[in-house]
Coordinates of C-alpha atoms in Angstrom, one line a residue:
M1 CA 209.7 57.5 208.2
A2 CA 208.3 54.1 207.3
E3 CA 205.5 52.8 209.4
P4 CA 206.9 50.1 211.8
I5 CA 205.9 46.5 211.2
I6 CA 204.7 44.3 214.0
Y7 CA 208.1 42.7 214.4
D8 CA 209.6 46.1 215.2
L9 CA 207.4 46.2 218.3
S10 CA 208.6 42.7 219.5
A11 CA 210.5 42.3 222.8
P12 CA 211.5 39.1 224.5
G13 CA 209.1 38.1 227.2
R14 CA 206.2 40.2 226.1
S15 CA 202.8 38.4 225.9
G16 CA 199.3 39.4 224.9
V17 CA 197.6 36.7 226.9
N18 CA 198.2 34.6 230.0
L19 CA 196.7 31.2 229.6
P20 CA 196.0 28.9 232.6
A21 CA 198.1 25.8 233.0
P22 CA 196.7 23.0 230.9
D23 CA 194.7 20.3 232.7
V24 CA 195.2 17.8 229.9
P25 CA 198.4 16.1 228.6
L26 CA 200.3 18.3 226.1
A27 CA 200.4 17.0 222.5
T28 CA 203.6 17.1 220.5
L29 CA 203.4 18.8 217.1
P30 CA 204.9 17.0 214.1
E31 CA 208.3 18.4 213.3
E32 CA 207.3 19.0 209.7
L33 CA 204.8 21.6 210.9
L34 CA 207.3 23.6 212.9
R35 CA 209.3 26.4 211.3
D36 CA 212.4 27.8 212.8
D37 CA 212.7 30.4 210.0
L38 CA 209.4 32.2 211.1
P39 CA 209.8 33.5 214.6
L40 CA 206.6 34.9 216.0
P41 CA 206.6 38.5 217.4
E42 CA 206.4 38.9 221.1
V43 CA 204.0 41.7 221.8
G44 CA 201.4 42.8 224.3
E45 CA 197.7 43.3 223.6
L46 CA 198.0 47.1 223.7
Q47 CA 200.8 47.2 221.2
V48 CA 198.8 44.9 218.8
V49 CA 195.7 47.0 219.1
R50 CA 197.5 50.3 218.6
H51 CA 199.5 49.0 215.7
F52 CA 196.5 47.7 213.7
V53 CA 194.3 50.7 214.5
R54 CA 197.1 53.0 213.3
L55 CA 197.4 51.0 210.1
S56 CA 193.7 51.2 209.5
Q57 CA 193.8 55.0 209.8
L58 CA 196.4 55.1 207.0
N59 CA 193.9 53.4 204.6
Y60 CA 192.2 55.5 201.9
S61 CA 188.6 54.5 201.4
I62 CA 185.4 55.8 199.9
D63 CA 184.3 56.7 203.4
T64 CA 187.2 59.1 203.8
G65 CA 187.6 60.6 200.3
L66 CA 186.7 60.8 196.6
Y67 CA 187.7 57.7 194.7
P68 CA 187.7 58.7 190.9
L69 CA 188.8 55.3 189.5
G70 CA 187.4 55.3 186.0
S71 CA 185.6 52.1 185.0
C72 CA 185.5 50.9 188.6
T73 CA 182.5 52.9 189.8
M74 CA 183.8 53.3 193.3
K75 CA 180.8 55.0 194.7
Y76 CA 179.6 55.3 198.3
N77 CA 177.9 52.3 199.8
P78 CA 174.9 53.4 201.8
K79 CA 175.1 52.0 205.4
I80 CA 171.5 50.8 205.2
N81 CA 172.8 48.2 202.7
E82 CA 175.2 47.0 205.3
D83 CA 172.4 46.9 208.0
A84 CA 170.2 44.8 205.7
A85 CA 173.0 42.4 205.0
R86 CA 173.7 41.9 208.7
L87 CA 170.1 41.0 209.7
P88 CA 170.6 37.8 211.6
G89 CA 168.0 35.8 209.7
L90 CA 169.8 36.5 206.5
A91 CA 173.5 36.8 207.6
H92 CA 173.3 33.5 209.5
L93 CA 171.5 31.5 206.9
H94 CA 173.4 28.4 206.0
P95 CA 174.0 28.1 202.2
L96 CA 172.9 24.4 202.3
A97 CA 169.5 25.3 203.9
D98 CA 166.7 23.4 202.3
P99 CA 164.2 25.6 200.3
A100 CA 161.4 25.2 202.9
S101 CA 163.6 26.9 205.6
C102 CA 164.8 29.8 203.4
Q103 CA 161.7 31.0 201.5
G104 CA 162.3 34.6 202.5
A105 CA 165.8 34.7 201.1
M106 CA 164.7 32.9 198.0
M107 CA 161.8 35.5 197.5
L108 CA 164.4 38.3 197.9
M109 CA 166.6 36.7 195.2
H110 CA 163.6 36.1 192.9
D111 CA 162.6 39.8 193.2
L112 CA 166.2 40.9 192.5
Q113 CA 166.3 38.7 189.4
N114 CA 163.1 40.3 188.2
W115 CA 164.2 43.8 189.0
L116 CA 167.5 43.5 187.2
G117 CA 165.6 42.1 184.2
E118 CA 163.3 45.0 184.2
I119 CA 166.1 47.6 184.6
S120 CA 168.0 46.1 181.6
G121 CA 165.2 44.9 179.4
F122 CA 166.1 41.2 179.6
E123 CA 163.8 38.2 180.0
A124 CA 165.8 36.2 182.5
V125 CA 168.6 36.8 185.0
S126 CA 171.0 34.5 186.9
L127 CA 172.6 35.8 190.1
T128 CA 175.2 33.0 190.4
P129 CA 178.4 34.5 188.8
A130 CA 180.8 35.7 191.4
A131 CA 182.1 38.8 189.6
G132 CA 182.0 40.7 186.4
A133 CA 184.7 38.6 184.7
Q134 CA 182.8 35.5 185.6
G135 CA 179.6 37.0 184.3
E136 CA 181.4 37.7 181.0
F137 CA 182.6 34.1 180.9
A138 CA 179.0 32.9 181.4
G139 CA 177.8 35.1 178.6
I140 CA 180.4 33.8 176.1
L141 CA 179.8 30.2 177.1
M142 CA 176.1 30.6 176.5
I143 CA 176.8 32.2 173.1
R144 CA 179.1 29.3 172.2
Q145 CA 176.7 26.7 173.3
Y146 CA 173.8 28.4 171.4
H147 CA 175.7 28.1 168.2
I148 CA 176.7 24.5 168.8
D149 CA 173.1 23.5 169.5
R150 CA 172.1 25.1 166.2
G151 CA 174.6 23.0 164.4
E152 CA 177.1 25.9 163.8
P153 CA 180.2 25.0 165.8
E154 CA 182.3 26.8 163.2
R155 CA 181.1 30.1 164.7
D156 CA 184.2 30.8 166.9
I157 CA 185.0 34.5 166.4
I158 CA 184.1 37.1 168.9
L159 CA 184.6 40.7 167.7
V160 CA 186.1 42.9 170.4
P161 CA 186.8 46.7 170.0
D162 CA 190.2 48.0 170.8
S163 CA 188.9 50.1 173.6
A164 CA 187.5 47.1 175.4
H165 CA 188.1 46.0 179.0
G166 CA 191.1 43.7 179.3
T167 CA 188.9 40.9 180.6
N168 CA 187.0 40.8 177.3
P169 CA 189.7 39.1 175.1
A170 CA 190.8 37.0 178.1
T171 CA 187.2 35.7 178.5
V172 CA 186.9 34.9 174.8
T173 CA 190.1 32.9 174.9
M174 CA 189.1 31.0 178.1
A175 CA 185.9 30.0 176.4
G176 CA 187.9 28.4 173.5
L177 CA 186.9 31.0 170.9
R178 CA 189.0 33.5 168.8
V179 CA 189.3 37.2 169.3
Q180 CA 189.1 39.5 166.3
Q181 CA 189.9 43.1 167.2
L182 CA 188.0 46.0 165.8
P183 CA 189.6 49.5 165.5
A184 CA 187.9 52.7 166.7
N185 CA 187.4 55.5 164.2
A186 CA 188.7 59.0 164.6
A187 CA 185.8 59.9 166.9
G188 CA 186.5 56.9 169.3
E189 CA 183.5 55.0 168.1
V190 CA 183.2 51.5 166.5
D191 CA 184.4 51.8 163.0
L192 CA 181.4 50.7 161.0
S193 CA 183.3 50.1 157.8
A194 CA 185.7 47.8 159.6
L195 CA 182.8 46.1 161.4
R196 CA 180.9 45.4 158.1
E197 CA 184.1 44.1 156.5
A198 CA 184.6 41.7 159.4
C199 CA 181.0 40.5 159.0
S200 CA 181.3 39.9 155.3
G201 CA 182.6 37.1 153.0
E202 CA 183.8 33.9 154.4
N203 CA 184.5 35.5 157.8
A204 CA 180.7 36.0 158.3
Q205 CA 180.0 32.3 158.9
H206 CA 182.6 32.2 161.7
I207 CA 181.1 35.2 163.6
A208 CA 179.8 34.0 167.0
G209 CA 179.1 37.5 168.3
M210 CA 180.6 40.7 169.5
M211 CA 181.5 42.1 173.0
L212 CA 180.8 45.8 173.4
T213 CA 181.1 48.0 176.5
M214 CA 178.6 50.8 176.5
P215 CA 179.3 53.6 177.2
S216 CA 182.7 52.6 175.9
T217 CA 185.8 52.8 178.1
L218 CA 186.3 56.3 176.7
G219 CA 183.1 57.2 178.4
L220 CA 181.3 57.6 175.1
F221 CA 177.9 56.3 174.1
E222 CA 177.9 54.6 170.6
P223 CA 175.7 56.8 168.4
N224 CA 175.5 54.1 165.8
I225 CA 174.7 51.3 168.3
E226 CA 171.7 50.0 166.3
Q227 CA 173.7 49.7 163.2
V228 CA 176.5 47.9 165.1
I229 CA 174.0 45.4 166.5
D230 CA 172.3 44.9 163.2
A231 CA 175.6 44.3 161.4
V232 CA 176.5 41.4 163.8
Q233 CA 173.0 39.9 164.1
S234 CA 172.4 40.0 160.4
V235 CA 175.1 37.4 159.9
G236 CA 173.9 35.2 162.7
G237 CA 176.1 36.5 165.6
L238 CA 174.9 37.5 169.0
M239 CA 175.6 40.8 170.9
Y240 CA 177.1 40.7 174.3
M241 CA 177.2 43.9 176.3
D242 CA 179.8 44.4 179.0
G243 CA 177.7 46.0 181.8
A244 CA 180.6 47.5 183.7
N245 CA 179.5 51.0 182.7
M246 CA 175.8 50.5 183.5
N247 CA 176.0 53.4 185.9
A248 CA 175.5 55.7 182.9
L249 CA 172.4 53.8 181.7
M250 CA 170.6 52.5 184.7
A251 CA 166.8 53.2 184.6
V252 CA 167.4 55.4 181.5
V253 CA 168.4 52.9 178.7
K254 CA 167.5 49.2 178.5
P255 CA 170.2 47.3 176.7
G256 CA 167.8 44.4 176.0
E257 CA 165.5 46.8 174.1
L258 CA 168.4 48.1 172.0
G259 CA 168.9 44.5 170.8
F260 CA 171.6 43.1 173.0
D261 CA 171.3 39.3 173.6
C262 CA 173.2 39.1 176.8
M263 CA 174.8 41.3 179.5
H264 CA 176.5 41.0 182.8
Y265 CA 175.8 43.4 185.7
N266 CA 178.4 44.4 188.2
L267 CA 176.3 44.5 191.4
H268 CA 179.5 45.6 193.2
K269 CA 179.6 48.7 191.0
T270 CA 176.3 49.9 189.7
F271 CA 174.2 48.7 192.6
S272 CA 176.6 49.8 195.3
T273 CA 177.8 46.7 197.0
P274 CA 181.2 47.3 198.5
H275 CA 184.2 46.3 196.4
G276 CA 187.9 46.9 196.0
G277 CA 191.0 45.0 197.0
G278 CA 189.9 42.0 195.0
G279 CA 186.3 41.6 196.1
P280 CA 183.7 40.7 197.0
G281 CA 181.9 40.9 193.7
S282 CA 178.8 39.8 192.0
G283 CA 178.4 39.5 188.2
A284 CA 174.7 38.6 187.6
V285 CA 174.0 37.9 183.9
G286 CA 170.8 38.8 182.0
V287 CA 169.7 37.3 178.6
N288 CA 166.9 37.4 176.1
A289 CA 164.6 34.6 174.9
K290 CA 167.4 33.1 172.7
L291 CA 169.7 32.4 175.7
R292 CA 167.4 32.0 178.7
D293 CA 167.6 28.2 178.7
Y294 CA 171.4 28.4 178.8
L295 CA 171.7 30.5 182.0
P296 CA 174.0 29.2 184.7
G297 CA 172.2 27.9 187.7
P298 CA 170.6 27.5 190.1
I299 CA 168.0 30.1 189.5
V300 CA 165.1 30.8 191.9
R301 CA 161.7 29.9 190.5
R302 CA 158.3 30.9 191.9
K303 CA 156.1 27.9 191.7
A304 CA 152.7 28.2 190.2
E305 CA 149.8 28.3 192.6
A306 CA 148.6 25.0 191.4
D307 CA 151.9 23.4 192.4
D308 CA 151.9 25.1 195.8
A309 CA 150.2 22.3 197.6
A310 CA 151.0 20.4 200.8
T311 CA 152.3 17.5 198.7
N312 CA 155.0 19.3 196.8
D313 CA 158.6 18.2 197.1
N314 CA 159.7 21.0 199.4
G315 CA 156.9 20.9 201.9
P316 CA 153.7 22.9 202.5
G317 CA 153.7 26.6 201.7
C318 CA 157.0 26.4 199.7
R319 CA 156.4 28.8 196.9
Y320 CA 160.0 29.2 195.7
D321 CA 162.5 26.5 194.7
W322 CA 165.7 26.1 192.8
R323 CA 165.9 25.1 189.1
M324 CA 168.5 24.5 186.5
P325 CA 167.6 25.8 183.1
P326 CA 167.1 22.9 180.6
K327 CA 170.3 23.7 178.6
S328 CA 172.2 25.3 181.4
I329 CA 176.0 25.8 181.0
G330 CA 176.1 24.6 184.6
R331 CA 177.3 26.0 187.9
L332 CA 179.9 28.7 188.0
K333 CA 180.1 29.1 191.7
A334 CA 179.3 27.1 194.8
F335 CA 175.7 27.5 196.1
A336 CA 173.8 30.4 194.5
G337 CA 176.4 33.2 194.2
N338 CA 177.5 35.9 196.6
F339 CA 174.3 36.2 198.6
G340 CA 175.6 39.0 200.8
M341 CA 176.0 41.1 197.6
H342 CA 172.5 40.2 196.5
L343 CA 171.2 41.6 199.8
R344 CA 173.0 44.9 199.4
A345 CA 171.9 45.3 195.8
Y346 CA 168.3 44.5 196.8
A347 CA 168.4 47.1 199.6
Y348 CA 169.9 49.7 197.2
I349 CA 167.2 49.2 194.6
R350 CA 164.4 49.1 197.1
A351 CA 165.7 52.3 198.7
Y352 CA 165.9 54.3 195.5
G353 CA 163.0 52.9 193.4
G354 CA 162.7 53.5 189.7
E355 CA 162.8 57.3 189.7
G356 CA 165.6 57.3 192.2
L357 CA 167.7 55.0 190.1
R358 CA 167.1 57.3 187.1
Q359 CA 168.2 60.2 189.1
V360 CA 171.4 58.3 190.1
T361 CA 172.2 57.9 186.5
R362 CA 171.5 61.6 185.7
C363 CA 173.7 62.8 188.5
A364 CA 176.6 60.4 187.6
V365 CA 176.5 61.7 184.0
L366 CA 176.2 65.3 185.2
N367 CA 179.1 65.0 187.6
A368 CA 181.4 63.6 184.9
N369 CA 180.5 66.2 182.4
Y370 CA 180.9 69.0 184.9
L371 CA 184.4 67.8 185.9
R372 CA 185.4 67.3 182.3
E373 CA 184.4 70.8 181.3
T374 CA 186.1 72.2 184.4
L375 CA 189.4 70.7 183.2
R376 CA 188.9 71.8 179.6
G377 CA 191.8 74.0 178.4
E378 CA 194.2 72.6 181.1
Y379 CA 194.2 69.0 179.9
T380 CA 193.8 67.5 176.5
L381 CA 190.4 65.8 176.0
P382 CA 190.8 63.0 173.4
Y383 CA 187.9 62.2 171.1
D384 CA 186.2 65.4 172.0
E385 CA 184.1 65.6 168.9
T386 CA 181.7 63.3 167.1
A387 CA 182.3 62.0 163.6
A388 CA 180.1 64.9 162.5
G389 CA 182.5 67.4 164.2
E390 CA 180.2 68.4 167.0
R391 CA 181.4 68.8 170.6
R392 CA 180.2 65.8 172.5
Y393 CA 179.1 65.0 176.1
C394 CA 180.6 62.0 178.0
G395 CA 178.8 59.4 179.9
H396 CA 179.6 58.7 183.6
E397 CA 183.4 58.9 183.0
F398 CA 185.9 60.6 180.7
V399 CA 189.5 60.4 179.6
V400 CA 192.1 63.1 179.8
R401 CA 195.7 62.9 178.5
G402 CA 198.0 62.9 181.5
A403 CA 200.9 64.5 179.7
F404 CA 201.7 67.9 178.3
D405 CA 203.7 69.0 175.2
D406 CA 205.5 71.7 177.2
A407 CA 206.4 69.3 180.0
P408 CA 207.8 66.3 178.0
D409 CA 209.4 64.5 181.1
V410 CA 206.1 64.3 183.0
H411 CA 203.9 61.3 182.6
A412 CA 200.4 60.2 183.7
L413 CA 201.9 58.2 186.6
D414 CA 203.7 61.3 187.9
L415 CA 200.4 63.2 187.9
S416 CA 198.6 60.4 189.8
K417 CA 201.3 60.1 192.4
R418 CA 201.3 63.8 193.0
L419 CA 197.5 63.7 193.4
I420 CA 198.1 61.6 196.5
D421 CA 199.9 64.6 198.1
Y422 CA 196.7 66.6 197.5
G423 CA 194.7 64.1 199.4
F424 CA 193.0 62.3 196.5
H425 CA 193.0 58.7 195.3
P426 CA 194.5 58.7 191.7
P427 CA 192.2 57.9 188.8
T428 CA 192.8 54.9 186.6
N429 CA 196.1 55.1 184.7
Y430 CA 197.0 54.1 181.2
F431 CA 193.6 52.8 180.3
P432 CA 192.0 52.7 177.8
L433 CA 195.1 51.7 175.8
I434 CA 194.1 53.6 172.7
V435 CA 194.8 56.9 174.5
P436 CA 198.5 57.6 175.2
E437 CA 199.2 58.6 178.9
A438 CA 195.5 58.1 179.7
L439 CA 193.8 59.1 182.9
L440 CA 190.3 57.6 183.2
I441 CA 188.2 59.6 185.7
E442 CA 184.8 58.6 187.1
P443 CA 183.5 60.8 189.9
T444 CA 180.2 58.9 190.3
E445 CA 176.9 60.4 191.4
T446 CA 177.7 60.5 195.1
E447 CA 180.2 63.4 195.0
T448 CA 179.1 67.0 195.7
K449 CA 180.0 70.0 193.5
D450 CA 182.4 71.1 196.3
D451 CA 184.2 67.8 196.1
L452 CA 184.5 68.0 192.3
D453 CA 185.8 71.6 192.5
K454 CA 188.5 70.5 195.0
L455 CA 189.6 67.7 192.7
A456 CA 189.6 70.0 189.7
E457 CA 191.6 72.6 191.6
A458 CA 194.2 69.9 192.5
L459 CA 194.5 68.7 189.0
R460 CA 194.9 72.2 187.6
A461 CA 197.6 72.9 190.2
I462 CA 199.4 69.7 189.3
A463 CA 199.3 70.7 185.6
Q464 CA 201.0 74.0 186.5
E465 CA 203.6 72.2 188.6
A466 CA 204.3 69.8 185.7
R467 CA 205.5 72.8 183.7
E468 CA 207.2 74.9 186.4
A469 CA 208.5 72.3 188.9
P470 CA 208.4 68.8 187.3
Q471 CA 210.7 67.4 190.0
L472 CA 207.8 67.7 192.5
L473 CA 205.8 65.2 190.4
H474 CA 208.8 62.9 190.0
D475 CA 209.3 62.8 193.8
A476 CA 205.7 62.3 194.6
P477 CA 204.1 61.1 196.8
T478 CA 205.9 62.9 199.7
T479 CA 203.1 62.8 202.3
A480 CA 202.0 59.1 202.0
P481 CA 203.1 56.4 204.5
V482 CA 205.5 55.1 201.9
R483 CA 207.1 56.9 199.0
R484 CA 206.9 55.8 195.3
L485 CA 207.3 52.1 194.9
D486 CA 208.5 50.0 192.1
E487 CA 205.0 48.5 191.6
A488 CA 206.1 45.9 189.0
R489 CA 208.8 44.6 191.3
A490 CA 206.6 44.7 194.4
A491 CA 204.1 42.5 192.7
R492 CA 206.6 40.0 191.4
Q493 CA 209.1 39.8 194.3
L494 CA 206.9 39.5 197.4
H495 CA 208.5 39.1 200.8
L496 CA 205.7 37.5 202.8
C497 CA 207.6 35.5 205.4
C498 CA 210.7 37.5 206.1
P499 CA 210.2 39.6 209.3
T500 CA 213.0 42.1 208.3
A501 CA 211.5 42.8 204.8
R502 CA 210.4 46.4 204.6
P503 CA 209.0 48.4 201.6
S504 CA 211.8 50.5 200.1
A505 CA 211.3 54.3 199.9

C-alpha cells in the first residue's frame, strides 16, 4: 500500500494552530498571488508530526545501512564533524564578517588549504569551488588561461579517456574547449599507443591537456601513469586529475609528485562531509607552481610578521587576510565556498592525523578487494588481468557485470532493485559505460567484515534467483514503500502542484 500523502490526512475544519484575533487591520493580498488550484491541506499538529516522522523512517541513509554507490564514496560521517560544524562561533559567523572579526575561521581555512596541499603534493589550494564539477571547471579554466597567457590560444583539445566521469567532457565543453576521447586497452588502462598518436603530428600543437581519473572508474590504478603524464606534458599539455577517487590514494600517493598539474578534491567524499540528494558539496582545487597564480579566489593568506602591525589594513593582530591570485580566473562562488564543509573536513583530518588517513585508504582498498574476491566465480569481473596477463587488485571500488549468460532476460537494474528487498542500497548502475550491464561497487573503509559478508551473501542469492526465478527480480522491489518506478518518466513528468498525484506502483 502506498504511503499516504499529506492531502489524504486533510479534513475540513482541522487546524494545527489557533491564532489570536489580530489587533491590527487586515491587509488584502493581491489577487495575482492567490491560487484557487492549490488548496492547502487542513491537518492538526499531531497528524503533521506523525506523517513526516513516518516518512523520515522510510529513508535509507548511511546511518542505517551500507551504501555501496561506486564512485560516490558514501562513507559514514563521524558525528564529531557535525559537532564541530555546529559550534556557535563558527556556525553563526556571518559570511560578510570583516577579517579582523573572523581570524579563527580564517586560520582554520588556511590550515585546511595547507593540509590538502600536503596530502596531494600540490603547492597551493583554493577552497572556493562549491562541488567536484565546479572544481573540474576551475581546473580546465586555469589550464585554458595558462595557454592563452603563453601565447598559445590554439591549444584547445582536452584528452578524455572513455572510462571518465560524465562531468569531464561536459566541463571541457563548458570551458569552450574540445574533447578528444581516448580508448582503453584490453586491460582497461589508457591505451598508450592511442595516446601517443593523439599527441603527435599537427594535433600536438592543439593539446591543452588531459583529464584523468585515478584510480579509474573501473577502480584500477594506471600502471603506466608516468608514461601517460610524460606523453601529454612533452608536447606542452597539462595534466588534470579528477580527484573523485582520492579515497584510494589519500596519504599514500601524492598526485602532485606523480607529475599532475592540477586536481580537484571532493571534500564531501574523501574527507567525509555529508552529501547525497544534490549536496552540499565542496570541490577544493590544488595546483602546482605553473597554475598557482590562476587559482579562483579568494584565498586565505597568512600575513608575514613584518606586516602584522597595528597599522595594517585589517586592524591590530590581524594575521590572516583574503587575497586574489594575480592572474585568478575569478570567483566561482559567493563568499569563500561552503564553509560548513570546510569545518567538517578540517575536523576529519585533525581527528585522524597522517597515519590515520593512511589507514583509512588501506582499509578502503582492503574492503573493496575482499568483497570483489568474495564475488569471484558468481559474477563476471571485467578487466580482471593486467596487460601482462596477471590477476590484478582493484583500488577502493570495482566493477562487476550485472548480467548472466544463462539468465538472458535479467539485467543490472533488476539485480539492483532486488537488492533493495534484501535491505541494501543498490550500487551504481550502468557506469562506467565501457562495461555492459555494469554495477560499480564501493564499500568504503567504514564497513565491517560482517557487513561485507552480508552484502556478498545477498548478491550471491540474487545471482541464483536470476537463474532459477527471474520474475522475482523483474517484480522487485516488493518490500519498499513504492514499487518499481519508471524513473525516466518520473524525472521528466513531475507532478509538484497536484494534490491528487501519487506515484504509480
